[in-house]
């Protein structure tokens, strides 16, 4: 059951899509001191789940987190805010409940940081809607929440293929080389990402026509090779006379303003920019329709970046800093003054004062709202701009869209990648832990920069990261300018890396089916073990294994030099040790604790007893896959029933019952089908 409480005078963020009456009674369980804090005394050891894109564990206890969308490429354990702000959490008490704070400003969640068993939530503004959700179990609470915030974004099927990206690809030749080298090694590939260098001097909706002389032709050439080009779009619009996006925005008053009505000037990649007022529906529509420029040239996927929005410096602050720096000239700088000197420059980026110095025409109502009060809605509404425009421009087609910054509500318009990470083993682990938290909050189409974005990667990290990434809906290798090259063909063991991509493609019928069912039913594709095995005494202790869909449990290796790992099985399962789609071993294992070997080039995962997964033959791209002739891999001692979802991958008739097929496998080996799809099941492998 969902209860809605109203505090102050909340802005309508449109995070919630259903109507609820306002409850005027007491909120169960939690204590509210309006204007001060919300608190809850947690049972010793009872986990707390949620908060989406955040640092630390699946169980959020023991740290303090702040919802404040932040560009922090060097995040560590002691970070408090990442790129998204997802104010939904579930307390796994004897009588579990969830809370969603629909509050677009800064909110801080002290989950047993100050006092071990007390959760305290504080916020800048008490204008908000608060939702309290109770239900029969954790899954039920999440499902009710997800129903309340609306269906998660569904990408085209090709976006489940593998993508290669790198900040630094400059030209058609660079992109062609990526395609050729993947093909030479026979590694599947569906997309190549265009980072900021495809634009003319980092201006949105322009093309560098020296390095991309005939873009539509090039898009076509790549399409013929089944490669989708996916360009980046940045939040800031370059200030430049003669640049139509800038001139139109100024003329129509569509940019964020300073208090006195002047357009706010910040700086990002192109230098000085204005930020389109994504919170004003008219400006949002205007910006969204700009994507047409690229759609018309054959583009069918985008990534939205720097939309926290990230600020390198603001024009006003830069002036002040220059003036102050001048006063240091010739002076002796001691401990305090030298640090202050350094902080002046370092504090230019993403300065909280800058976020308090510009305004939005929120919902076009004319009253200006200061940015910091709605900060967490900016990336959401940039992606909504695109999503709404796609509905208008391409109503019958799915367009790939994912964003860096987000707020709950944005999950209806696009996915997210998990922002800039580093080529660190701990960031591989963070990627694993973030998946279920993000799924809870509605972000199903997600994944991290595989191999790590910043810092030099290593071959073993790439390979191990691929072994987890091959399960994540967004599977993209991406790296920062200046770091070691990390396309899979750069490594001596590119064959093993390539095999992991091939395994991904062979698992696509399963992964796509599980994704679609999770989206259509408001469920989680990636779940902590405790969600599926609530009675199990060990399940809530497991932080590095995940249930993926109905049949699989992943147990990725995430430590350097490990040749295996400890795994906890909450029930009998079958271990699958895979070196390639054709080369694998299976072994039944009993519920309990095990040490499982996993050599560097071996993927290990588990299939639950009396469960099967559909598998296909890998191909060079999703378009070239045969989804009609499938095999089954499973562990059947009695009977396994699998519900398969499939569709054409680009149209939107999701509700059509013809997209489902129920497959029953008995221990005698009989495979029977029930449904309208024309799937043929060949061999069964595994154990029965
Ligand atoms: C940001 C993005 C990153 C991109 C870079 C250059 O750091 O997060 O993915 O490569 O900008 O556009």
XYZ file of C-alpha atoms and ligand atoms in Angstrom:
700
model
C 0.000 0.000 0.000
C 1.217 3.478 -0.896
C 0.659 6.534 1.287
C 1.433 10.026 0.074
C 2.314 12.869 2.435
C 2.681 16.466 1.466
C 5.131 18.936 3.013
C 5.186 22.659 2.281
C 4.633 23.597 -1.294
C 6.255 20.968 -3.517
C 7.093 21.468 -7.172
C 5.695 18.876 -9.506
C 8.747 16.917 -10.628
C 6.608 14.437 -12.573
C 8.621 11.600 -11.102
C 5.342 9.934 -10.120
C 2.810 9.113 -12.811
C -0.129 7.926 -10.690
C -2.479 9.978 -8.539
C -2.709 9.346 -4.803
C -4.842 11.129 -2.228
C -2.855 13.059 0.356
C -2.724 11.298 3.683
C -3.108 13.700 6.596
C -2.434 11.098 9.301
C 0.759 9.995 11.014
C 3.429 8.312 8.925
C 3.932 4.741 10.173
C 7.293 3.711 11.689
C 9.323 6.832 10.993
C 9.605 9.942 13.091
C 9.251 13.260 11.316
C 10.385 16.558 12.778
C 9.295 18.860 10.021
C 11.951 21.315 8.965
C 14.595 19.294 10.749
C 14.826 15.570 10.041
C 13.165 12.260 9.354
C 14.491 9.418 11.460
C 14.017 5.732 11.919
C 15.492 3.305 14.432
C 16.727 0.333 12.457
C 16.748 -3.210 13.778
C 20.313 -4.373 14.343
C 21.510 -6.086 11.202
C 18.430 -5.318 9.087
C 19.686 -4.196 5.677
C 18.687 -1.028 3.858
C 18.488 -1.169 0.074
C 18.208 1.431 -2.659
C 19.523 4.929 -3.442
C 20.302 3.881 -7.018
C 23.564 5.324 -8.286
C 25.677 5.567 -5.146
C 28.942 4.390 -3.656
C 29.442 1.471 -1.264
C 27.375 -1.660 -0.792
C 24.113 -3.162 -1.913
C 23.216 -2.800 1.771
C 23.511 0.961 2.269
C 24.014 0.861 6.042
C 27.077 2.496 7.534
C 27.590 5.551 5.354
C 26.165 8.976 4.600
C 24.902 9.681 1.079
C 23.794 12.923 -0.504
C 21.473 13.197 -3.484
C 23.169 15.959 -5.416
C 23.991 15.096 -9.033
C 27.754 15.575 -9.267
C 30.423 15.130 -11.908
C 33.018 13.199 -9.933
C 35.216 11.048 -12.169
C 37.522 10.207 -9.255
C 34.919 8.885 -6.848
C 36.073 6.688 -4.014
C 34.595 4.989 -0.980
C 34.378 8.293 0.889
C 32.412 10.048 -1.857
C 28.869 11.138 -0.995
C 27.304 11.959 -4.363
C 27.542 10.540 -7.842
C 25.937 11.502 -11.150
C 22.353 10.590 -10.296
C 19.956 11.365 -7.436
C 17.625 8.508 -6.568
C 15.759 9.089 -3.322
C 14.163 5.677 -2.966
C 15.145 3.218 -0.268
C 13.737 0.104 1.337
C 14.201 -0.865 4.963
C 14.345 -4.666 5.155
C 12.767 -4.817 8.607
C 10.535 -7.625 9.874
C 7.777 -5.491 8.392
C 9.601 -3.968 5.454
C 8.754 -0.570 3.997
C 10.009 1.800 1.350
C 10.341 5.582 1.266
C 10.489 7.837 -1.753
C 11.284 11.488 -1.191
C 10.220 13.402 -4.244
C 12.495 16.313 -3.471
C 14.588 17.757 -6.303
C 17.059 19.610 -4.080
C 19.798 18.262 -1.866
C 18.782 15.356 0.403
C 21.148 13.593 2.797
C 20.700 10.023 3.988
C 22.695 9.173 7.084
C 22.117 5.430 7.215
C 23.762 4.511 10.480
C 26.792 6.741 9.921
C 26.402 9.041 12.924
C 24.647 6.449 15.044
C 24.879 2.853 13.960
C 21.231 1.886 14.227
C 19.594 5.161 13.323
C 18.754 6.386 9.853
C 18.409 10.159 9.589
C 17.289 12.007 6.490
C 17.817 15.752 6.190
C 17.250 18.114 3.285
C 17.740 21.674 2.124
C 14.087 22.248 1.434
C 11.054 20.690 3.069
C 8.833 21.317 0.075
C 8.232 17.762 -1.021
C 5.979 14.782 -1.441
C 6.931 11.788 0.637
C 5.691 8.319 -0.241
C 5.581 5.497 2.251
C 5.163 2.022 0.775
C 4.584 -1.187 2.648
C 4.045 -4.590 1.165
C 4.369 -8.282 1.727
C 8.063 -8.438 0.879
C 10.933 -6.493 -0.672
C 10.002 -7.384 -4.243
C 6.422 -6.341 -3.683
C 7.458 -2.938 -2.294
C 9.739 -2.309 -5.262
C 7.033 -3.356 -7.698
C 4.518 -0.960 -6.173
C 7.065 1.830 -6.294
C 7.946 1.123 -9.893
C 4.282 1.064 -10.842
C 3.926 4.462 -9.222
C 6.811 6.024 -11.210
C 5.930 4.445 -14.537
C 7.372 1.970 -16.987
C 11.113 1.864 -17.504
C 12.611 2.854 -20.812
C 12.861 0.159 -23.476
C 15.747 0.439 -25.945
C 15.945 -1.162 -29.385
C 17.230 -4.725 -29.395
C 20.460 -3.794 -31.160
C 21.356 -1.740 -28.076
C 21.849 -5.040 -26.247
C 24.773 -5.714 -28.575
C 28.344 -4.777 -27.697
C 29.499 -1.186 -28.170
C 32.967 0.302 -28.468
C 33.702 3.834 -27.412
C 36.684 6.026 -26.684
C 37.086 9.711 -26.095
C 39.592 10.540 -28.789
C 38.152 8.975 -31.957
C 38.589 11.883 -34.313
C 37.458 10.916 -37.753
C 35.758 8.497 -40.103
C 39.094 6.682 -40.420
C 39.341 6.148 -36.676
C 35.846 4.684 -36.596
C 36.464 2.510 -39.662
C 39.551 1.123 -37.998
C 37.571 0.075 -34.934
C 35.006 -1.698 -37.092
C 37.671 -3.418 -39.202
C 39.746 -4.610 -36.309
C 36.739 -6.110 -34.543
C 35.679 -7.835 -37.743
C 39.187 -9.153 -38.404
C 39.081 -10.890 -35.052
C 35.513 -11.994 -35.636
C 34.325 -10.236 -32.469
C 30.666 -9.176 -32.541
C 30.003 -5.441 -32.477
C 26.801 -3.417 -32.846
C 27.736 0.139 -32.083
C 30.585 2.621 -32.117
C 30.211 5.757 -30.041
C 31.020 9.233 -31.252
C 32.456 11.295 -28.444
C 32.759 15.095 -28.542
C 35.241 15.210 -31.424
C 32.642 14.463 -34.097
C 31.206 17.931 -33.548
C 32.482 21.162 -34.944
C 34.363 22.616 -31.954
C 32.111 20.851 -29.439
C 28.889 22.492 -30.604
C 25.769 20.356 -30.160
C 23.970 19.408 -33.365
C 26.902 20.231 -35.627
C 29.377 17.996 -37.442
C 33.058 18.409 -38.067
C 32.935 18.293 -41.846
C 36.675 18.008 -42.228
C 36.899 14.734 -40.349
C 33.386 13.575 -41.311
C 33.053 15.017 -44.848
C 29.896 13.103 -45.811
C 28.203 12.101 -42.591
C 24.953 10.585 -43.980
C 27.000 8.496 -46.380
C 29.259 7.383 -43.562
C 26.292 6.478 -41.359
C 25.002 4.381 -44.265
C 28.357 2.711 -44.813
C 28.401 1.720 -41.152
C 24.766 0.592 -41.220
C 25.621 -1.749 -44.057
C 28.143 -3.295 -41.699
C 25.456 -3.449 -38.996
C 27.173 -0.789 -36.930
C 25.097 1.929 -35.276
C 26.921 5.197 -34.658
C 25.914 6.732 -31.338
C 26.793 10.430 -30.969
C 27.131 12.275 -27.663
C 25.087 15.405 -26.897
C 26.266 17.806 -24.184
C 24.146 20.035 -21.999
C 25.948 23.326 -22.632
C 25.304 25.285 -25.838
C 28.346 27.172 -27.117
C 28.122 30.946 -27.121
C 29.061 31.864 -30.661
C 27.635 34.408 -33.047
C 26.205 32.720 -36.116
C 25.634 29.359 -34.416
C 21.883 28.846 -34.849
C 21.267 26.876 -31.646
C 22.854 29.662 -29.630
C 21.146 32.468 -31.511
C 17.698 30.903 -31.379
C 18.050 30.095 -27.679
C 18.981 33.686 -26.859
C 16.253 35.140 -29.012
C 13.538 32.940 -27.552
C 14.738 33.293 -23.976
C 15.303 29.548 -23.621
C 18.524 29.647 -21.596
C 18.873 29.657 -17.810
C 19.042 33.179 -16.451
C 20.827 35.055 -13.747
C 18.747 36.973 -11.232
C 18.807 40.139 -13.316
C 17.551 38.296 -16.396
C 20.903 37.967 -18.195
C 21.677 34.540 -19.680
C 23.886 32.647 -17.233
C 27.380 31.982 -18.595
C 29.225 28.813 -17.604
C 32.000 26.956 -19.366
C 32.335 23.348 -20.471
C 34.115 21.716 -23.478
C 33.567 24.529 -25.995
C 34.478 27.193 -23.435
C 31.634 29.611 -22.685
C 28.152 28.126 -22.877
C 24.554 28.747 -21.900
C 22.422 26.012 -20.388
C 19.072 25.431 -22.098
C 16.301 25.686 -19.521
C 15.286 22.030 -19.650
C 12.709 22.657 -16.908
C 10.712 24.976 -19.131
C 8.533 22.773 -21.380
C 8.802 25.129 -24.343
C 12.594 25.258 -24.166
C 12.679 21.521 -23.601
C 10.677 20.862 -26.726
C 12.877 23.241 -28.689
C 16.061 21.469 -27.540
C 14.551 18.008 -28.064
C 13.565 18.722 -31.636
C 17.202 19.570 -32.399
C 18.016 15.860 -32.291
C 16.199 15.736 -35.629
C 19.365 17.041 -37.254
C 21.087 13.732 -36.500
C 18.017 11.475 -36.790
C 17.618 12.699 -40.355
C 21.128 11.565 -41.138
C 20.331 8.019 -40.095
C 21.344 8.153 -36.429
C 19.196 6.047 -34.075
C 20.960 6.337 -30.722
C 22.416 9.038 -28.456
C 24.086 9.565 -25.092
C 23.430 12.741 -23.129
C 26.384 14.035 -21.165
C 27.593 16.715 -18.726
C 24.003 17.231 -17.644
C 24.353 17.498 -13.855
C 25.066 20.102 -15.302
C 28.849 19.981 -14.955
C 30.480 23.417 -14.835
C 34.210 23.933 -15.434
C 33.865 27.535 -14.308
C 31.319 30.309 -14.434
C 32.191 33.563 -16.095
C 31.450 35.524 -12.897
C 33.518 33.311 -10.624
C 36.444 33.216 -13.018
C 36.675 36.985 -12.923
C 36.657 37.021 -9.126
C 39.266 34.275 -8.931
C 41.591 36.095 -11.340
C 41.291 39.214 -9.186
C 42.042 37.349 -6.002
C 44.930 35.385 -7.468
C 46.524 38.677 -8.417
C 46.714 39.621 -4.713
C 49.002 36.631 -4.065
C 51.697 37.829 -6.437
C 54.981 38.473 -4.686
C 53.672 37.361 -1.282
C 55.060 34.589 0.864
C 52.477 31.780 0.811
C 52.373 29.886 4.069
C 50.381 26.756 4.886
C 46.957 28.380 4.987
C 47.405 30.904 2.245
C 48.919 28.389 -0.164
C 46.006 25.995 0.271
C 43.606 28.844 -0.198
C 45.483 29.829 -3.360
C 45.121 26.292 -4.724
C 41.483 26.003 -3.669
C 40.637 29.132 -5.590
C 41.470 27.404 -8.839
C 40.280 23.937 -7.889
C 37.031 25.389 -6.575
C 36.130 26.819 -9.961
C 34.514 23.578 -11.105
C 31.015 22.622 -9.977
C 31.016 25.324 -7.322
C 27.881 25.234 -5.132
C 27.662 29.020 -5.278
C 27.378 28.881 -9.065
C 24.464 26.475 -8.750
C 22.792 29.113 -6.599
C 23.282 31.822 -9.149
C 21.017 30.851 -12.019
C 17.307 30.307 -12.461
C 14.703 28.281 -14.301
C 11.335 29.203 -15.675
C 9.972 26.064 -14.034
C 7.112 24.480 -15.993
C 6.905 27.700 -17.983
C 4.926 29.278 -15.180
C 6.927 32.473 -15.225
C 8.153 32.336 -11.629
C 11.870 31.841 -11.547
C 13.154 28.963 -9.410
C 16.759 29.021 -8.278
C 18.730 26.164 -9.784
C 19.992 24.544 -6.577
C 16.381 23.934 -5.508
C 15.778 21.789 -8.589
C 19.353 20.790 -9.358
C 18.657 17.073 -9.546
C 16.035 17.524 -12.259
C 18.331 18.942 -14.909
C 19.750 15.762 -16.483
C 16.348 14.110 -16.153
C 14.750 16.854 -18.195
C 17.486 16.978 -20.797
C 16.839 13.319 -21.476
C 13.113 13.890 -21.324
C 13.594 16.585 -23.973
C 15.059 13.962 -26.263
C 12.572 11.247 -25.275
C 9.558 13.471 -25.911
C 11.004 14.606 -29.212
C 11.602 11.005 -30.319
C 7.940 10.261 -29.582
C 7.018 13.157 -31.810
C 9.548 12.565 -34.581
C 9.782 8.776 -34.638
C 6.653 7.542 -32.847
C 6.936 3.967 -34.060
C 10.618 3.390 -33.559
C 12.731 2.789 -30.489
C 15.713 5.123 -30.256
C 18.663 4.357 -27.995
C 19.060 7.002 -25.315
C 21.041 7.042 -22.133
C 22.199 9.819 -19.912
C 24.877 10.541 -17.355
C 22.821 12.487 -14.834
C 19.385 11.336 -13.718
C 16.544 11.533 -11.221
C 13.747 9.032 -10.755
C 11.272 9.772 -13.540
C 14.020 9.932 -16.142
C 13.970 6.137 -16.204
C 10.904 6.428 -18.455
C 12.842 8.278 -21.158
C 16.240 6.629 -21.182
C 18.822 4.550 -19.418
C 22.008 5.710 -17.757
C 25.603 4.694 -17.813
C 27.228 4.764 -14.428
C 29.258 7.882 -15.141
C 33.017 8.250 -15.284
C 34.701 5.463 -13.375
C 38.330 4.401 -13.147
C 40.180 1.310 -14.281
C 40.156 0.003 -10.746
C 39.102 -3.404 -9.468
C 37.064 -1.628 -6.817
C 35.073 0.095 -9.554
C 34.279 -3.258 -11.128
C 32.896 -4.276 -7.746
C 31.000 -0.995 -7.506
C 29.462 -1.690 -10.911
C 28.238 -5.061 -9.618
C 26.779 -3.557 -6.451
C 25.074 -0.675 -8.201
C 23.081 -2.819 -10.615
C 20.326 -3.951 -8.225
C 20.075 -0.533 -6.550
C 19.569 1.074 -9.939
C 17.039 -1.547 -10.993
C 15.025 -0.832 -7.846
C 14.827 2.817 -8.865
C 13.643 1.992 -12.393
C 16.961 2.225 -14.246
C 17.067 -1.072 -16.083
C 19.041 -0.048 -19.150
C 22.373 0.559 -17.514
C 25.977 -0.529 -17.329
C 29.381 0.913 -16.495
C 32.286 1.892 -18.744
C 33.765 -1.588 -19.134
C 37.484 -1.723 -18.546
C 37.227 1.587 -16.702
C 37.110 5.124 -18.093
C 39.914 7.031 -16.354
C 43.398 5.647 -15.559
C 45.290 2.969 -17.475
C 43.585 -0.361 -17.547
C 45.113 -3.827 -17.515
C 44.274 -6.789 -19.667
C 43.064 -8.936 -16.776
C 40.780 -6.162 -15.520
C 39.239 -5.786 -18.963
C 38.672 -9.517 -19.238
C 37.141 -9.877 -15.785
C 35.032 -6.765 -16.313
C 33.772 -8.178 -19.606
C 32.785 -11.313 -17.717
C 30.393 -9.231 -15.652
C 29.533 -6.679 -18.337
C 28.298 -9.407 -20.643
C 25.223 -9.584 -18.411
C 24.500 -5.843 -18.194
C 21.920 -4.445 -20.640
C 24.288 -1.644 -21.677
C 27.544 -3.369 -22.612
C 30.029 -0.729 -23.672
C 33.799 -0.458 -23.445
C 34.700 3.224 -23.015
C 37.896 5.033 -22.042
C 39.129 8.557 -21.456
C 41.419 10.591 -23.661
C 45.050 9.964 -22.793
C 44.553 6.589 -21.143
C 45.853 3.258 -22.413
C 43.949 2.030 -25.452
C 41.509 -0.651 -24.386
C 39.584 -1.864 -27.405
C 39.531 -5.633 -27.081
C 41.914 -6.035 -30.017
C 44.634 -4.156 -28.123
C 45.330 -7.106 -25.856
C 47.399 -10.242 -26.324
C 44.472 -12.329 -25.131
C 41.959 -10.670 -27.417
C 40.615 -14.110 -28.237
C 39.413 -14.635 -24.660
C 37.943 -11.103 -24.605
C 36.210 -11.789 -27.912
C 34.816 -15.036 -26.565
C 33.151 -13.121 -23.753
C 31.399 -10.933 -26.323
C 30.313 -14.046 -28.202
C 28.923 -15.496 -24.981
C 26.962 -12.266 -24.492
C 25.388 -12.689 -27.927
C 24.546 -16.322 -27.297
C 22.809 -15.301 -24.055
C 20.831 -12.545 -25.788
C 17.527 -14.433 -26.082
C 17.588 -14.842 -22.306
C 18.886 -11.378 -21.426
C 16.474 -9.626 -23.759
C 13.541 -11.701 -22.541
C 14.396 -10.997 -18.897
C 14.904 -7.291 -19.570
C 11.574 -6.974 -21.333
C 9.652 -8.879 -18.688
C 11.242 -6.751 -15.949
C 10.351 -3.543 -17.796
C 6.810 -4.585 -18.672
C 6.052 -5.865 -15.165
C 7.831 -3.171 -13.140
C 10.278 -5.690 -11.749
C 14.017 -5.893 -11.185
C 16.216 -7.808 -13.607
C 19.244 -7.635 -11.256
C 18.407 -8.545 -7.674
C 20.312 -8.997 -4.436
C 20.081 -12.613 -3.248
C 18.026 -11.533 -0.232
C 15.190 -10.451 -2.537
C 14.781 -13.985 -3.866
C 15.668 -15.921 -0.725
C 14.230 -13.837 2.119
C 14.330 -16.726 4.573
C 17.948 -17.621 3.899
C 20.231 -16.632 6.800
C 23.241 -15.905 4.564
C 21.591 -14.278 1.557
C 21.683 -10.707 2.854
C 25.408 -11.051 3.571
C 26.252 -11.616 -0.080
C 27.335 -8.400 -1.774
C 29.056 -9.710 -4.910
C 26.622 -12.186 -6.397
C 23.398 -11.222 -8.141
C 20.277 -12.896 -9.395
C 19.817 -11.978 -13.056
C 16.360 -12.700 -14.377
C 14.561 -15.877 -13.513
C 17.244 -18.520 -13.962
C 20.762 -17.100 -13.542
C 22.906 -16.238 -10.561
C 26.066 -14.312 -11.439
C 29.170 -14.630 -9.284
C 31.776 -12.506 -11.045
C 35.472 -12.643 -10.238
C 36.449 -9.090 -9.277
C 39.916 -9.434 -7.785
C 43.238 -9.239 -9.522
C 45.163 -12.514 -9.795
C 42.226 -14.538 -8.470
C 41.919 -17.949 -10.071
C 38.529 -18.599 -8.543
C 36.289 -17.325 -5.801
C 34.063 -18.247 -2.911
C 30.418 -18.536 -3.832
C 27.342 -18.987 -1.698
C 24.519 -21.016 -3.215
C 21.151 -20.296 -1.615
C 19.758 -23.439 -3.287
C 21.056 -26.242 -5.498
C 22.361 -24.830 -8.738
C 24.373 -25.824 -11.768
C 27.765 -24.235 -12.216
C 28.496 -23.220 -15.801
C 32.155 -22.644 -16.622
C 32.325 -21.084 -20.082
C 35.297 -20.326 -22.246
C 33.221 -19.684 -25.367
C 29.597 -20.327 -26.363
C 30.627 -23.794 -27.547
C 33.259 -24.636 -24.983
C 31.858 -25.060 -21.502
C 31.435 -27.484 -18.615
C 28.555 -27.882 -16.236
C 28.456 -29.287 -12.749
C 25.604 -29.624 -10.247
C 26.341 -28.067 -6.878
C 24.547 -28.237 -3.604
C 23.192 -25.347 -1.635
C 25.931 -23.958 0.607
C 29.419 -22.466 0.526
C 31.890 -23.418 -2.186
C 35.195 -22.412 -3.648
C 34.826 -22.307 -7.423
C 37.839 -22.179 -9.740
C 37.678 -19.681 -12.610
C 40.776 -19.291 -14.754
C 41.300 -15.912 -16.378
C 39.574 -16.841 -19.617
C 36.700 -18.639 -17.895
C 33.327 -17.091 -17.155
C 31.504 -18.717 -14.276
C 27.798 -18.382 -13.565
C 25.017 -20.514 -12.140
C 21.647 -21.779 -13.323
C 19.050 -22.522 -10.653
C 17.743 -26.051 -10.293
C 14.707 -26.757 -12.477
C 15.471 -23.715 -14.575
C 16.608 -23.308 -18.149
C 17.853 -20.482 -20.315
C 17.365 -20.107 -24.064
C 20.610 -19.643 -25.989
C 21.329 -18.692 -29.575
C 24.273 -18.944 -31.914
C 26.410 -15.878 -31.622
C 26.676 -13.676 -34.714
C 28.577 -10.578 -35.749
C 25.741 -8.283 -34.762
C 22.267 -8.447 -33.269
C 20.780 -7.967 -36.741
C 22.548 -11.094 -37.963
C 21.414 -13.282 -35.068
C 19.004 -16.121 -35.564
C 16.481 -15.768 -32.750
C 14.215 -18.467 -34.211
C 16.406 -21.530 -33.771
C 17.388 -21.699 -30.147
C 18.936 -24.217 -27.811
C 18.356 -24.651 -24.113
C 20.857 -24.815 -21.310
C 19.598 -25.868 -17.920
C 19.439 -28.010 -14.854
C 16.280 -30.110 -14.754
C 15.624 -32.798 -12.186
C 11.843 -32.588 -12.422
C 10.462 -29.891 -14.677
C 11.527 -26.433 -15.765
C 9.183 -23.869 -17.208
C 10.604 -20.838 -18.949
C 8.586 -17.907 -20.173
C 10.305 -16.438 -23.200
C 9.596 -12.934 -24.447
C 10.736 -11.840 -27.885
C 9.756 -9.255 -30.472
C 11.183 -7.535 -33.534
C 13.340 -5.306 -31.342
C 12.370 -1.931 -32.753
C 8.593 -1.489 -32.792
C 6.557 -0.740 -29.698
C 3.623 -3.159 -29.547
C 4.917 -4.503 -26.260
C 1.510 -5.632 -25.017
C 1.011 -8.123 -27.834
C 0.490 -11.582 -26.222
C 2.106 -13.146 -29.272
C 5.471 -12.088 -27.905
C 5.406 -14.828 -25.307
C 6.180 -18.516 -25.497
C 6.182 -20.891 -22.554
C 8.723 -23.677 -22.797
C 8.484 -26.723 -20.578
C 11.359 -29.136 -20.178
C 10.898 -32.355 -18.239
C 13.512 -34.600 -16.717
C 12.792 -37.106 -19.511
C 13.928 -34.500 -21.952
C 10.629 -33.563 -23.491
C 10.474 -29.995 -24.642
C 7.028 -28.565 -25.194
C 6.018 -25.108 -26.297
C 2.947 -23.081 -25.744
C 2.590 -19.806 -27.544
C 2.389 -18.228 -30.940
C 6.049 -17.565 -31.638
C 7.728 -19.758 -34.183
C 10.732 -20.727 -32.163
C 12.411 -24.026 -32.727
C 14.319 -25.551 -29.890
C 17.144 -27.813 -30.898
C 19.428 -29.289 -28.352
C 19.167 -29.294 -24.607
C 22.435 -29.202 -22.750
C 23.193 -29.095 -19.099
C 21.982 -31.624 -16.574
C 18.799 -33.648 -16.360
C 32.587 13.091 -19.820
C 31.852 11.790 -20.043
C 32.744 10.822 -20.777
C 33.201 11.451 -22.087
C 33.886 12.781 -21.828
C 34.197 13.528 -23.113
O 33.651 12.900 -18.945
O 31.383 11.254 -18.859
O 32.082 9.616 -21.005
O 34.073 10.600 -22.749
O 33.040 13.599 -21.039
O 33.048 13.810 -23.813
